[in-house]
DNA sequence: CGGAATCCGCTGAGATACTG
DNA sequence: CAGTATCTCAGCGGATTCCG
């Protein structure tokens, strides 16, 4: 059971977190990098995808980068990895609940980037 | 005046842009990096800020990183830089219209990062 | 099929010092 | 006040090869 003291400490901690820029830095540590948002975006559009399916859809990505990015996203609780024990091997990736909260941001960023890429070609 | 051929080409180009992951990669090229979102976030909260004001509010940033980040954001049309010719020098930074479109994404990412930082401390 | 291991270049990030 | 000029360095991103 939390005592008043603990509650006060937690509130204090929350204020420090909110007032500093570390929140955005923390977010970018997880979401930054060349391939992370593209992967999340593909998984959002297709619900669940297999490794090579992802690889084909992300034009230009290499095995290493796909593996690393997926591992990082999994460690941070953004992506589910389900390994089906069968031959041939089959692994399915999907977004976690935790990540669904981010989808509006993905959509906004995508639309923004799209408008600006199309605009540039004029 | 655009001919049918030009219109078709533009539509084709738009489809290619939309279908590929390059949109997200392009967005991350501009928004990625440790300090860019934190800077945009501060400018969004305070409307317009001076150089040293930004620097003080972004705990831990160095002159080099602030200068570089601001330059990059300005080149990409996300930030206005207004230099007032007076002594002492005064330079004001603010978000551009182009960037306002991104604000919902910033808010979503901030809230997500905040929840997750506070949650981790339990 | 779904990766891991190794190696490597480039550049983002920073420390330090200086300037109009 | 609002930056620049150098220099350094870790690590991100990538090419290539190999594996259960």
PDB file of C-alpha atoms (C1' of nucleotides) in Angstrom:
ATOM      1  CA  UNK A   1       0.000   0.000   0.000  1.00  0.00           C
ATOM      2  CA  UNK A   2       1.427   3.404  -0.967  1.00  0.00           C
ATOM      3  CA  UNK A   3       2.007   5.923   1.765  1.00  0.00           C
ATOM      4  CA  UNK A   4       1.557   9.659   1.318  1.00  0.00           C
ATOM      5  CA  UNK A   5       5.309  10.006   1.044  1.00  0.00           C
ATOM      6  CA  UNK A   6       5.464   7.628  -1.908  1.00  0.00           C
ATOM      7  CA  UNK A   7       2.619   9.380  -3.641  1.00  0.00           C
ATOM      8  CA  UNK A   8       4.368  12.727  -3.234  1.00  0.00           C
ATOM      9  CA  UNK A   9       7.577  11.301  -4.644  1.00  0.00           C
ATOM     10  CA  UNK A  10       5.784   9.952  -7.652  1.00  0.00           C
ATOM     11  CA  UNK A  11       4.089  13.255  -8.361  1.00  0.00           C
ATOM     12  CA  UNK A  12       7.396  15.028  -8.045  1.00  0.00           C
ATOM     13  CA  UNK A  13       8.995  12.593 -10.463  1.00  0.00           C
ATOM     14  CA  UNK A  14       6.196  13.066 -12.958  1.00  0.00           C
ATOM     15  CA  UNK A  15       6.668  16.825 -12.863  1.00  0.00           C
ATOM     16  CA  UNK A  16      10.367  16.549 -13.513  1.00  0.00           C
ATOM     17  CA  UNK A  17       9.773  14.189 -16.410  1.00  0.00           C
ATOM     18  CA  UNK A  18       7.150  16.450 -17.948  1.00  0.00           C
ATOM     19  CA  UNK A  19       9.034  19.683 -17.578  1.00  0.00           C
ATOM     20  CA  UNK A  20      12.234  18.535 -19.248  1.00  0.00           C
ATOM     21  CA  UNK A  21      13.000  17.781 -22.823  1.00  0.00           C
ATOM     22  CA  UNK A  22      14.051  14.258 -21.943  1.00  0.00           C
ATOM     23  CA  UNK A  23      10.649  12.940 -22.921  1.00  0.00           C
ATOM     24  CA  UNK A  24      11.174  13.799 -26.570  1.00  0.00           C
ATOM     25  CA  UNK A  25      14.748  12.568 -26.478  1.00  0.00           C
ATOM     26  CA  UNK A  26      13.612   9.307 -24.975  1.00  0.00           C
ATOM     27  CA  UNK A  27      10.942   8.947 -27.635  1.00  0.00           C
ATOM     28  CA  UNK A  28      13.443   9.559 -30.417  1.00  0.00           C
ATOM     29  CA  UNK A  29      15.844   7.035 -28.945  1.00  0.00           C
ATOM     30  CA  UNK A  30      13.201   4.431 -29.569  1.00  0.00           C
ATOM     31  CA  UNK A  31      11.565   5.736 -32.744  1.00  0.00           C
ATOM     32  CA  UNK A  32      14.585   7.299 -34.399  1.00  0.00           C
ATOM     33  CA  UNK A  33      16.684   5.550 -36.986  1.00  0.00           C
ATOM     34  CA  UNK A  34      16.116   5.082 -40.645  1.00  0.00           C
ATOM     35  CA  UNK A  35      13.862   2.027 -40.677  1.00  0.00           C
ATOM     36  CA  UNK A  36      11.848   1.996 -37.464  1.00  0.00           C
ATOM     37  CA  UNK A  37       8.909   4.159 -38.497  1.00  0.00           C
ATOM     38  CA  UNK A  38       8.709   2.570 -41.959  1.00  0.00           C
ATOM     39  CA  UNK A  39       8.487  -0.856 -40.281  1.00  0.00           C
ATOM     40  CA  UNK A  40       5.817   0.269 -37.844  1.00  0.00           C
ATOM     41  CA  UNK A  41       3.933   1.829 -40.718  1.00  0.00           C
ATOM     42  CA  UNK A  42       3.938  -1.361 -42.774  1.00  0.00           C
ATOM     43  CA  UNK A  43       2.849  -3.423 -39.783  1.00  0.00           C
ATOM     44  CA  UNK A  44       0.054  -0.974 -39.125  1.00  0.00           C
ATOM     45  CA  UNK A  45      -1.175  -1.250 -42.694  1.00  0.00           C
ATOM     46  CA  UNK A  46      -0.945  -5.028 -42.954  1.00  0.00           C
ATOM     47  CA  UNK A  47      -1.762  -6.092 -39.369  1.00  0.00           C
ATOM     48  CA  UNK A  48       0.653  -9.024 -39.238  1.00  0.00           C
ATOM     49  CA  UNK A  49       3.568  -9.766 -41.532  1.00  0.00           C
ATOM     50  CA  UNK A  50       6.293 -12.359 -41.880  1.00  0.00           C
ATOM     51  CA  UNK A  51       9.960 -11.554 -41.989  1.00  0.00           C
ATOM     52  CA  UNK A  52      10.492 -11.846 -45.723  1.00  0.00           C
ATOM     53  CA  UNK A  53       7.182 -10.216 -46.407  1.00  0.00           C
ATOM     54  CA  UNK A  54       8.385  -7.174 -44.499  1.00  0.00           C
ATOM     55  CA  UNK A  55      11.696  -7.313 -46.275  1.00  0.00           C
ATOM     56  CA  UNK A  56      10.143  -7.310 -49.723  1.00  0.00           C
ATOM     57  CA  UNK A  57       7.844  -4.436 -48.860  1.00  0.00           C
ATOM     58  CA  UNK A  58      10.615  -2.266 -47.430  1.00  0.00           C
ATOM     59  CA  UNK A  59      12.512  -1.572 -50.614  1.00  0.00           C
ATOM     60  CA  UNK A  60      16.222  -1.278 -49.956  1.00  0.00           C
ATOM     61  CA  UNK A  61      16.416  -2.712 -46.456  1.00  0.00           C
ATOM     62  CA  UNK A  62      19.027  -5.376 -45.705  1.00  0.00           C
ATOM     63  CA  UNK A  63      18.719  -8.409 -43.473  1.00  0.00           C
ATOM     64  CA  UNK A  64      20.867  -6.862 -40.809  1.00  0.00           C
ATOM     65  CA  UNK A  65      18.900  -3.679 -40.611  1.00  0.00           C
ATOM     66  CA  UNK A  66      15.564  -5.443 -40.586  1.00  0.00           C
ATOM     67  CA  UNK A  67      16.705  -7.845 -37.875  1.00  0.00           C
ATOM     68  CA  UNK A  68      18.226  -5.110 -35.724  1.00  0.00           C
ATOM     69  CA  UNK A  69      15.268  -2.802 -36.094  1.00  0.00           C
ATOM     70  CA  UNK A  70      12.784  -5.533 -35.254  1.00  0.00           C
ATOM     71  CA  UNK A  71      14.805  -6.577 -32.222  1.00  0.00           C
ATOM     72  CA  UNK A  72      14.969  -3.035 -30.943  1.00  0.00           C
ATOM     73  CA  UNK A  73      11.259  -2.495 -31.492  1.00  0.00           C
ATOM     74  CA  UNK A  74      10.497  -5.775 -29.765  1.00  0.00           C
ATOM     75  CA  UNK A  75      12.697  -4.924 -26.771  1.00  0.00           C
ATOM     76  CA  UNK A  76      10.860  -1.649 -26.389  1.00  0.00           C
ATOM     77  CA  UNK A  77       7.508  -3.332 -26.495  1.00  0.00           C
ATOM     78  CA  UNK A  78       6.306  -1.918 -29.785  1.00  0.00           C
ATOM     79  CA  UNK A  79       6.262  -5.108 -31.810  1.00  0.00           C
ATOM     80  CA  UNK A  80       5.109  -8.651 -31.106  1.00  0.00           C
ATOM     81  CA  UNK A  81       7.212 -11.507 -32.406  1.00  0.00           C
ATOM     82  CA  UNK A  82       5.483 -14.868 -32.690  1.00  0.00           C
ATOM     83  CA  UNK A  83       7.613 -17.816 -33.726  1.00  0.00           C
ATOM     84  CA  UNK A  84       5.639 -20.746 -35.064  1.00  0.00           C
ATOM     85  CA  UNK A  85       7.449 -24.042 -34.612  1.00  0.00           C
ATOM     86  CA  UNK A  86       7.061 -25.665 -37.938  1.00  0.00           C
ATOM     87  CA  UNK A  87       8.992 -26.475 -41.060  1.00  0.00           C
ATOM     88  CA  UNK A  88       9.663 -24.266 -42.870  1.00  0.00           C
ATOM     89  CA  UNK A  89      10.037 -21.753 -40.024  1.00  0.00           C
ATOM     90  CA  UNK A  90       7.439 -19.034 -39.809  1.00  0.00           C
ATOM     91  CA  UNK A  91       7.672 -15.874 -37.748  1.00  0.00           C
ATOM     92  CA  UNK A  92       4.949 -13.300 -37.546  1.00  0.00           C
ATOM     93  CA  UNK A  93       5.332  -9.683 -36.501  1.00  0.00           C
ATOM     94  CA  UNK A  94       2.611  -7.296 -35.425  1.00  0.00           C
ATOM     95  CA  UNK A  95       2.122  -4.088 -33.464  1.00  0.00           C
ATOM     96  CA  UNK A  96       1.526  -4.260 -29.726  1.00  0.00           C
ATOM     97  CA  UNK A  97      -1.237  -2.459 -27.893  1.00  0.00           C
ATOM     98  CA  UNK A  98       1.362  -0.074 -26.536  1.00  0.00           C
ATOM     99  CA  UNK A  99       2.161   0.936 -30.091  1.00  0.00           C
ATOM    100  CA  UNK A 100      -1.405   1.508 -31.217  1.00  0.00           C
ATOM    101  CA  UNK A 101      -1.336   4.719 -29.223  1.00  0.00           C
ATOM    102  CA  UNK A 102       1.310   5.962 -31.640  1.00  0.00           C
ATOM    103  CA  UNK A 103      -0.660   5.319 -34.812  1.00  0.00           C
ATOM    104  CA  UNK A 104      -2.145   8.836 -35.046  1.00  0.00           C
ATOM    105  CA  UNK A 105       1.382  10.218 -34.983  1.00  0.00           C
ATOM    106  CA  UNK A 106       2.450   7.832 -37.741  1.00  0.00           C
ATOM    107  CA  UNK A 107      -0.476   8.928 -39.874  1.00  0.00           C
ATOM    108  CA  UNK A 108       0.248  12.608 -39.338  1.00  0.00           C
ATOM    109  CA  UNK A 109       3.925  12.178 -40.159  1.00  0.00           C
ATOM    110  CA  UNK A 110       3.146  10.085 -43.205  1.00  0.00           C
ATOM    111  CA  UNK A 111       0.693  12.591 -44.628  1.00  0.00           C
ATOM    112  CA  UNK A 112       3.069  15.431 -43.928  1.00  0.00           C
ATOM    113  CA  UNK A 113       5.968  13.652 -45.613  1.00  0.00           C
ATOM    114  CA  UNK A 114       3.815  12.643 -48.556  1.00  0.00           C
ATOM    115  CA  UNK A 115       2.524  16.150 -49.206  1.00  0.00           C
ATOM    116  CA  UNK A 116       5.995  17.519 -49.072  1.00  0.00           C
ATOM    117  CA  UNK A 117       7.490  14.906 -51.386  1.00  0.00           C
ATOM    118  CA  UNK A 118       4.766  15.391 -53.965  1.00  0.00           C
ATOM    119  CA  UNK A 119       5.024  19.137 -53.622  1.00  0.00           C
ATOM    120  CA  UNK A 120       8.731  19.114 -54.320  1.00  0.00           C
ATOM    121  CA  UNK A 121       8.295  17.500 -57.719  1.00  0.00           C
ATOM    122  CA  UNK A 122       6.412  20.444 -59.152  1.00  0.00           C
TER     123      UNK A 122
ATOM    124  CA  UNK B   1      -1.421  24.901 -69.071  1.00  0.00           C
ATOM    125  CA  UNK B   2      -0.982  21.229 -68.193  1.00  0.00           C
ATOM    126  CA  UNK B   3      -1.675  18.657 -70.844  1.00  0.00           C
ATOM    127  CA  UNK B   4      -3.292  15.314 -70.152  1.00  0.00           C
ATOM    128  CA  UNK B   5       0.133  13.714 -70.405  1.00  0.00           C
ATOM    129  CA  UNK B   6       1.534  15.895 -67.627  1.00  0.00           C
ATOM    130  CA  UNK B   7      -1.426  15.199 -65.396  1.00  0.00           C
ATOM    131  CA  UNK B   8      -1.005  11.467 -65.921  1.00  0.00           C
ATOM    132  CA  UNK B   9       2.678  11.713 -65.066  1.00  0.00           C
ATOM    133  CA  UNK B  10       1.945  13.559 -61.880  1.00  0.00           C
ATOM    134  CA  UNK B  11      -0.653  11.033 -60.786  1.00  0.00           C
ATOM    135  CA  UNK B  12       1.765   8.222 -61.538  1.00  0.00           C
ATOM    136  CA  UNK B  13       4.452   9.929 -59.512  1.00  0.00           C
ATOM    137  CA  UNK B  14       2.094  10.408 -56.599  1.00  0.00           C
ATOM    138  CA  UNK B  15       1.211   6.717 -56.626  1.00  0.00           C
ATOM    139  CA  UNK B  16       4.837   5.680 -56.572  1.00  0.00           C
ATOM    140  CA  UNK B  17       5.570   8.045 -53.711  1.00  0.00           C
ATOM    141  CA  UNK B  18       2.604   6.826 -51.710  1.00  0.00           C
ATOM    142  CA  UNK B  19       3.177   3.139 -52.263  1.00  0.00           C
ATOM    143  CA  UNK B  20       6.798   3.066 -51.174  1.00  0.00           C
ATOM    144  CA  UNK B  21       8.337   3.424 -47.801  1.00  0.00           C
ATOM    145  CA  UNK B  22      10.394   6.379 -48.958  1.00  0.00           C
ATOM    146  CA  UNK B  23       7.852   8.762 -47.468  1.00  0.00           C
ATOM    147  CA  UNK B  24       8.615   7.669 -43.918  1.00  0.00           C
ATOM    148  CA  UNK B  25      12.346   7.565 -44.606  1.00  0.00           C
ATOM    149  CA  UNK B  26      12.177  11.069 -46.012  1.00  0.00           C
ATOM    150  CA  UNK B  27      10.283  12.248 -42.950  1.00  0.00           C
ATOM    151  CA  UNK B  28      12.817  10.707 -40.597  1.00  0.00           C
ATOM    152  CA  UNK B  29      15.678  12.286 -42.521  1.00  0.00           C
ATOM    153  CA  UNK B  30      14.235  15.631 -41.544  1.00  0.00           C
ATOM    154  CA  UNK B  31      12.776  14.884 -38.122  1.00  0.00           C
ATOM    155  CA  UNK B  32      15.287  12.305 -36.912  1.00  0.00           C
ATOM    156  CA  UNK B  33      18.223  13.149 -34.723  1.00  0.00           C
ATOM    157  CA  UNK B  34      18.431  13.704 -31.034  1.00  0.00           C
ATOM    158  CA  UNK B  35      17.449  17.370 -30.756  1.00  0.00           C
ATOM    159  CA  UNK B  36      15.099  18.172 -33.618  1.00  0.00           C
ATOM    160  CA  UNK B  37      11.799  17.147 -32.069  1.00  0.00           C
ATOM    161  CA  UNK B  38      12.715  18.610 -28.673  1.00  0.00           C
ATOM    162  CA  UNK B  39      13.427  21.934 -30.388  1.00  0.00           C
ATOM    163  CA  UNK B  40      10.172  21.883 -32.339  1.00  0.00           C
ATOM    164  CA  UNK B  41       8.353  20.987 -29.139  1.00  0.00           C
ATOM    165  CA  UNK B  42       9.801  23.927 -27.225  1.00  0.00           C
ATOM    166  CA  UNK B  43       9.020  26.320 -30.066  1.00  0.00           C
ATOM    167  CA  UNK B  44       5.493  25.020 -30.196  1.00  0.00           C
ATOM    168  CA  UNK B  45       5.022  25.601 -26.478  1.00  0.00           C
ATOM    169  CA  UNK B  46       6.575  29.068 -26.378  1.00  0.00           C
ATOM    170  CA  UNK B  47       5.610  30.422 -29.816  1.00  0.00           C
ATOM    171  CA  UNK B  48       8.838  32.339 -30.416  1.00  0.00           C
ATOM    172  CA  UNK B  49      12.157  31.961 -28.665  1.00  0.00           C
ATOM    173  CA  UNK B  50      15.627  33.432 -28.837  1.00  0.00           C
ATOM    174  CA  UNK B  51      18.771  31.423 -29.306  1.00  0.00           C
ATOM    175  CA  UNK B  52      19.958  31.414 -25.710  1.00  0.00           C
ATOM    176  CA  UNK B  53      16.437  31.003 -24.446  1.00  0.00           C
ATOM    177  CA  UNK B  54      16.204  27.788 -26.429  1.00  0.00           C
ATOM    178  CA  UNK B  55      19.596  26.730 -25.215  1.00  0.00           C
ATOM    179  CA  UNK B  56      18.713  27.171 -21.568  1.00  0.00           C
ATOM    180  CA  UNK B  57      15.467  25.299 -21.944  1.00  0.00           C
ATOM    181  CA  UNK B  58      17.057  22.333 -23.731  1.00  0.00           C
ATOM    182  CA  UNK B  59      19.091  20.954 -20.875  1.00  0.00           C
ATOM    183  CA  UNK B  60      22.308  19.399 -22.107  1.00  0.00           C
ATOM    184  CA  UNK B  61      22.432  20.785 -25.646  1.00  0.00           C
ATOM    185  CA  UNK B  62      25.630  22.406 -26.887  1.00  0.00           C
ATOM    186  CA  UNK B  63      26.021  25.429 -29.130  1.00  0.00           C
ATOM    187  CA  UNK B  64      27.062  23.284 -32.046  1.00  0.00           C
ATOM    188  CA  UNK B  65      24.110  20.981 -31.837  1.00  0.00           C
ATOM    189  CA  UNK B  66      21.620  23.791 -31.386  1.00  0.00           C
ATOM    190  CA  UNK B  67      23.040  25.721 -34.317  1.00  0.00           C
ATOM    191  CA  UNK B  68      23.159  22.700 -36.600  1.00  0.00           C
ATOM    192  CA  UNK B  69      19.693  21.523 -35.691  1.00  0.00           C
ATOM    193  CA  UNK B  70      18.202  24.963 -36.204  1.00  0.00           C
ATOM    194  CA  UNK B  71      19.940  25.313 -39.566  1.00  0.00           C
ATOM    195  CA  UNK B  72      18.649  21.978 -40.725  1.00  0.00           C
ATOM    196  CA  UNK B  73      15.130  22.753 -39.576  1.00  0.00           C
ATOM    197  CA  UNK B  74      15.265  26.126 -41.258  1.00  0.00           C
ATOM    198  CA  UNK B  75      16.528  24.648 -44.542  1.00  0.00           C
ATOM    199  CA  UNK B  76      13.653  22.231 -44.519  1.00  0.00           C
ATOM    200  CA  UNK B  77      11.137  24.967 -43.926  1.00  0.00           C
ATOM    201  CA  UNK B  78      10.067  23.968 -40.440  1.00  0.00           C
ATOM    202  CA  UNK B  79      11.455  26.916 -38.544  1.00  0.00           C
ATOM    203  CA  UNK B  80      11.503  30.667 -39.155  1.00  0.00           C
ATOM    204  CA  UNK B  81      14.627  32.575 -38.316  1.00  0.00           C
ATOM    205  CA  UNK B  82      14.267  36.318 -37.870  1.00  0.00           C
ATOM    206  CA  UNK B  83      17.405  38.317 -37.301  1.00  0.00           C
ATOM    207  CA  UNK B  84      16.837  41.722 -35.768  1.00  0.00           C
ATOM    208  CA  UNK B  85      19.573  44.164 -36.623  1.00  0.00           C
ATOM    209  CA  UNK B  86      20.325  45.740 -33.330  1.00  0.00           C
ATOM    210  CA  UNK B  87      22.893  45.738 -30.593  1.00  0.00           C
ATOM    211  CA  UNK B  88      23.045  43.395 -28.853  1.00  0.00           C
ATOM    212  CA  UNK B  89      22.041  40.981 -31.617  1.00  0.00           C
ATOM    213  CA  UNK B  90      18.650  39.380 -31.322  1.00  0.00           C
ATOM    214  CA  UNK B  91      17.431  36.372 -33.274  1.00  0.00           C
ATOM    215  CA  UNK B  92      13.998  34.909 -32.930  1.00  0.00           C
ATOM    216  CA  UNK B  93      12.938  31.420 -33.897  1.00  0.00           C
ATOM    217  CA  UNK B  94       9.425  30.139 -34.440  1.00  0.00           C
ATOM    218  CA  UNK B  95       7.556  27.355 -36.213  1.00  0.00           C
ATOM    219  CA  UNK B  96       6.451  27.818 -39.810  1.00  0.00           C
ATOM    220  CA  UNK B  97       2.985  27.142 -41.126  1.00  0.00           C
ATOM    221  CA  UNK B  98       4.355  24.034 -42.793  1.00  0.00           C
ATOM    222  CA  UNK B  99       5.313  22.734 -39.383  1.00  0.00           C
ATOM    223  CA  UNK B 100       2.002  23.406 -37.688  1.00  0.00           C
ATOM    224  CA  UNK B 101       0.631  20.421 -39.569  1.00  0.00           C
ATOM    225  CA  UNK B 102       3.045  18.281 -37.575  1.00  0.00           C
ATOM    226  CA  UNK B 103       1.950  19.470 -34.146  1.00  0.00           C
ATOM    227  CA  UNK B 104      -0.604  16.690 -33.579  1.00  0.00           C
ATOM    228  CA  UNK B 105       2.181  14.171 -34.163  1.00  0.00           C
ATOM    229  CA  UNK B 106       4.433  15.958 -31.687  1.00  0.00           C
ATOM    230  CA  UNK B 107       1.687  15.881 -29.078  1.00  0.00           C
ATOM    231  CA  UNK B 108       0.989  12.200 -29.618  1.00  0.00           C
ATOM    232  CA  UNK B 109       4.665  11.293 -29.409  1.00  0.00           C
ATOM    233  CA  UNK B 110       5.169  13.449 -26.340  1.00  0.00           C
ATOM    234  CA  UNK B 111       2.251  11.910 -24.477  1.00  0.00           C
ATOM    235  CA  UNK B 112       3.357   8.433 -25.462  1.00  0.00           C
ATOM    236  CA  UNK B 113       6.920   9.034 -24.312  1.00  0.00           C
ATOM    237  CA  UNK B 114       5.743  10.658 -21.112  1.00  0.00           C
ATOM    238  CA  UNK B 115       3.433   7.802 -20.152  1.00  0.00           C
ATOM    239  CA  UNK B 116       6.152   5.317 -20.819  1.00  0.00           C
ATOM    240  CA  UNK B 117       8.808   7.169 -18.814  1.00  0.00           C
ATOM    241  CA  UNK B 118       6.533   7.577 -15.839  1.00  0.00           C
ATOM    242  CA  UNK B 119       5.394   3.988 -16.115  1.00  0.00           C
ATOM    243  CA  UNK B 120       8.942   2.661 -16.043  1.00  0.00           C
ATOM    244  CA  UNK B 121       9.658   4.206 -12.646  1.00  0.00           C
ATOM    245  CA  UNK B 122       7.092   2.053 -10.838  1.00  0.00           C
TER     246      UNK B 122
ATOM    247  C1'  DC C   1      12.600 -19.310 -44.178  1.00  0.00           C
ATOM    248  C1'  DG C   2      14.395 -16.297 -41.023  1.00  0.00           C
ATOM    249  C1'  DG C   3      17.829 -14.981 -39.533  1.00  0.00           C
ATOM    250  C1'  DA C   4      23.347 -14.339 -37.206  1.00  0.00           C
ATOM    251  C1'  DA C   5      28.488 -13.082 -37.621  1.00  0.00           C
ATOM    252  C1'  DT C   6      31.919 -10.189 -39.123  1.00  0.00           C
ATOM    253  C1'  DC C   7      33.790  -6.194 -40.818  1.00  0.00           C
ATOM    254  C1'  DC C   8      33.771  -1.319 -42.129  1.00  0.00           C
ATOM    255  C1'  DG C   9      32.844   3.678 -43.610  1.00  0.00           C
ATOM    256  C1'  DC C  10      30.452   7.702 -42.702  1.00  0.00           C
ATOM    257  C1'  DT C  11      28.360  11.010 -40.110  1.00  0.00           C
ATOM    258  C1'  DG C  12      25.706  12.463 -36.053  1.00  0.00           C
ATOM    259  C1'  DA C  13      26.924  14.078 -31.704  1.00  0.00           C
ATOM    260  C1'  DG C  14      29.848  16.357 -28.652  1.00  0.00           C
ATOM    261  C1'  DA C  15      34.069  18.895 -26.249  1.00  0.00           C
ATOM    262  C1'  DT C  16      36.648  22.876 -26.501  1.00  0.00           C
ATOM    263  C1'  DA C  17      37.953  27.259 -27.828  1.00  0.00           C
ATOM    264  C1'  DC C  18      37.165  31.439 -30.256  1.00  0.00           C
ATOM    265  C1'  DT C  19      34.371  35.692 -32.577  1.00  0.00           C
ATOM    266  C1'  DG C  20      31.496  39.866 -34.734  1.00  0.00           C
TER     267       DG C  20
ATOM    268  C1'  DC D   1      24.054  37.654 -27.729  1.00  0.00           C
ATOM    269  C1'  DA D   2      24.355  34.419 -31.103  1.00  0.00           C
ATOM    270  C1'  DG D   3      26.834  32.011 -32.999  1.00  0.00           C
ATOM    271  C1'  DT D   4      31.779  29.491 -35.751  1.00  0.00           C
ATOM    272  C1'  DA D   5      35.947  26.623 -36.170  1.00  0.00           C
ATOM    273  C1'  DT D   6      38.303  22.431 -35.275  1.00  0.00           C
ATOM    274  C1'  DC D   7      38.803  18.094 -33.707  1.00  0.00           C
ATOM    275  C1'  DT D   8      37.335  13.680 -31.908  1.00  0.00           C
ATOM    276  C1'  DC D   9      34.760   9.524 -31.490  1.00  0.00           C
ATOM    277  C1'  DA D  10      31.019   6.158 -30.934  1.00  0.00           C
ATOM    278  C1'  DG D  11      27.717   3.925 -33.182  1.00  0.00           C
ATOM    279  C1'  DC D  12      24.297   3.802 -36.964  1.00  0.00           C
ATOM    280  C1'  DG D  13      23.697   1.920 -41.172  1.00  0.00           C
ATOM    281  C1'  DG D  14      25.382  -1.209 -44.595  1.00  0.00           C
ATOM    282  C1'  DA D  15      27.908  -5.106 -47.564  1.00  0.00           C
ATOM    283  C1'  DT D  16      28.986  -9.606 -47.483  1.00  0.00           C
ATOM    284  C1'  DT D  17      28.968 -14.189 -46.018  1.00  0.00           C
ATOM    285  C1'  DC D  18      27.206 -18.015 -43.600  1.00  0.00           C
ATOM    286  C1'  DC D  19      23.718 -20.993 -40.732  1.00  0.00           C
ATOM    287  C1'  DG D  20      19.727 -24.171 -38.411  1.00  0.00           C
TER     288       DG D  20
END
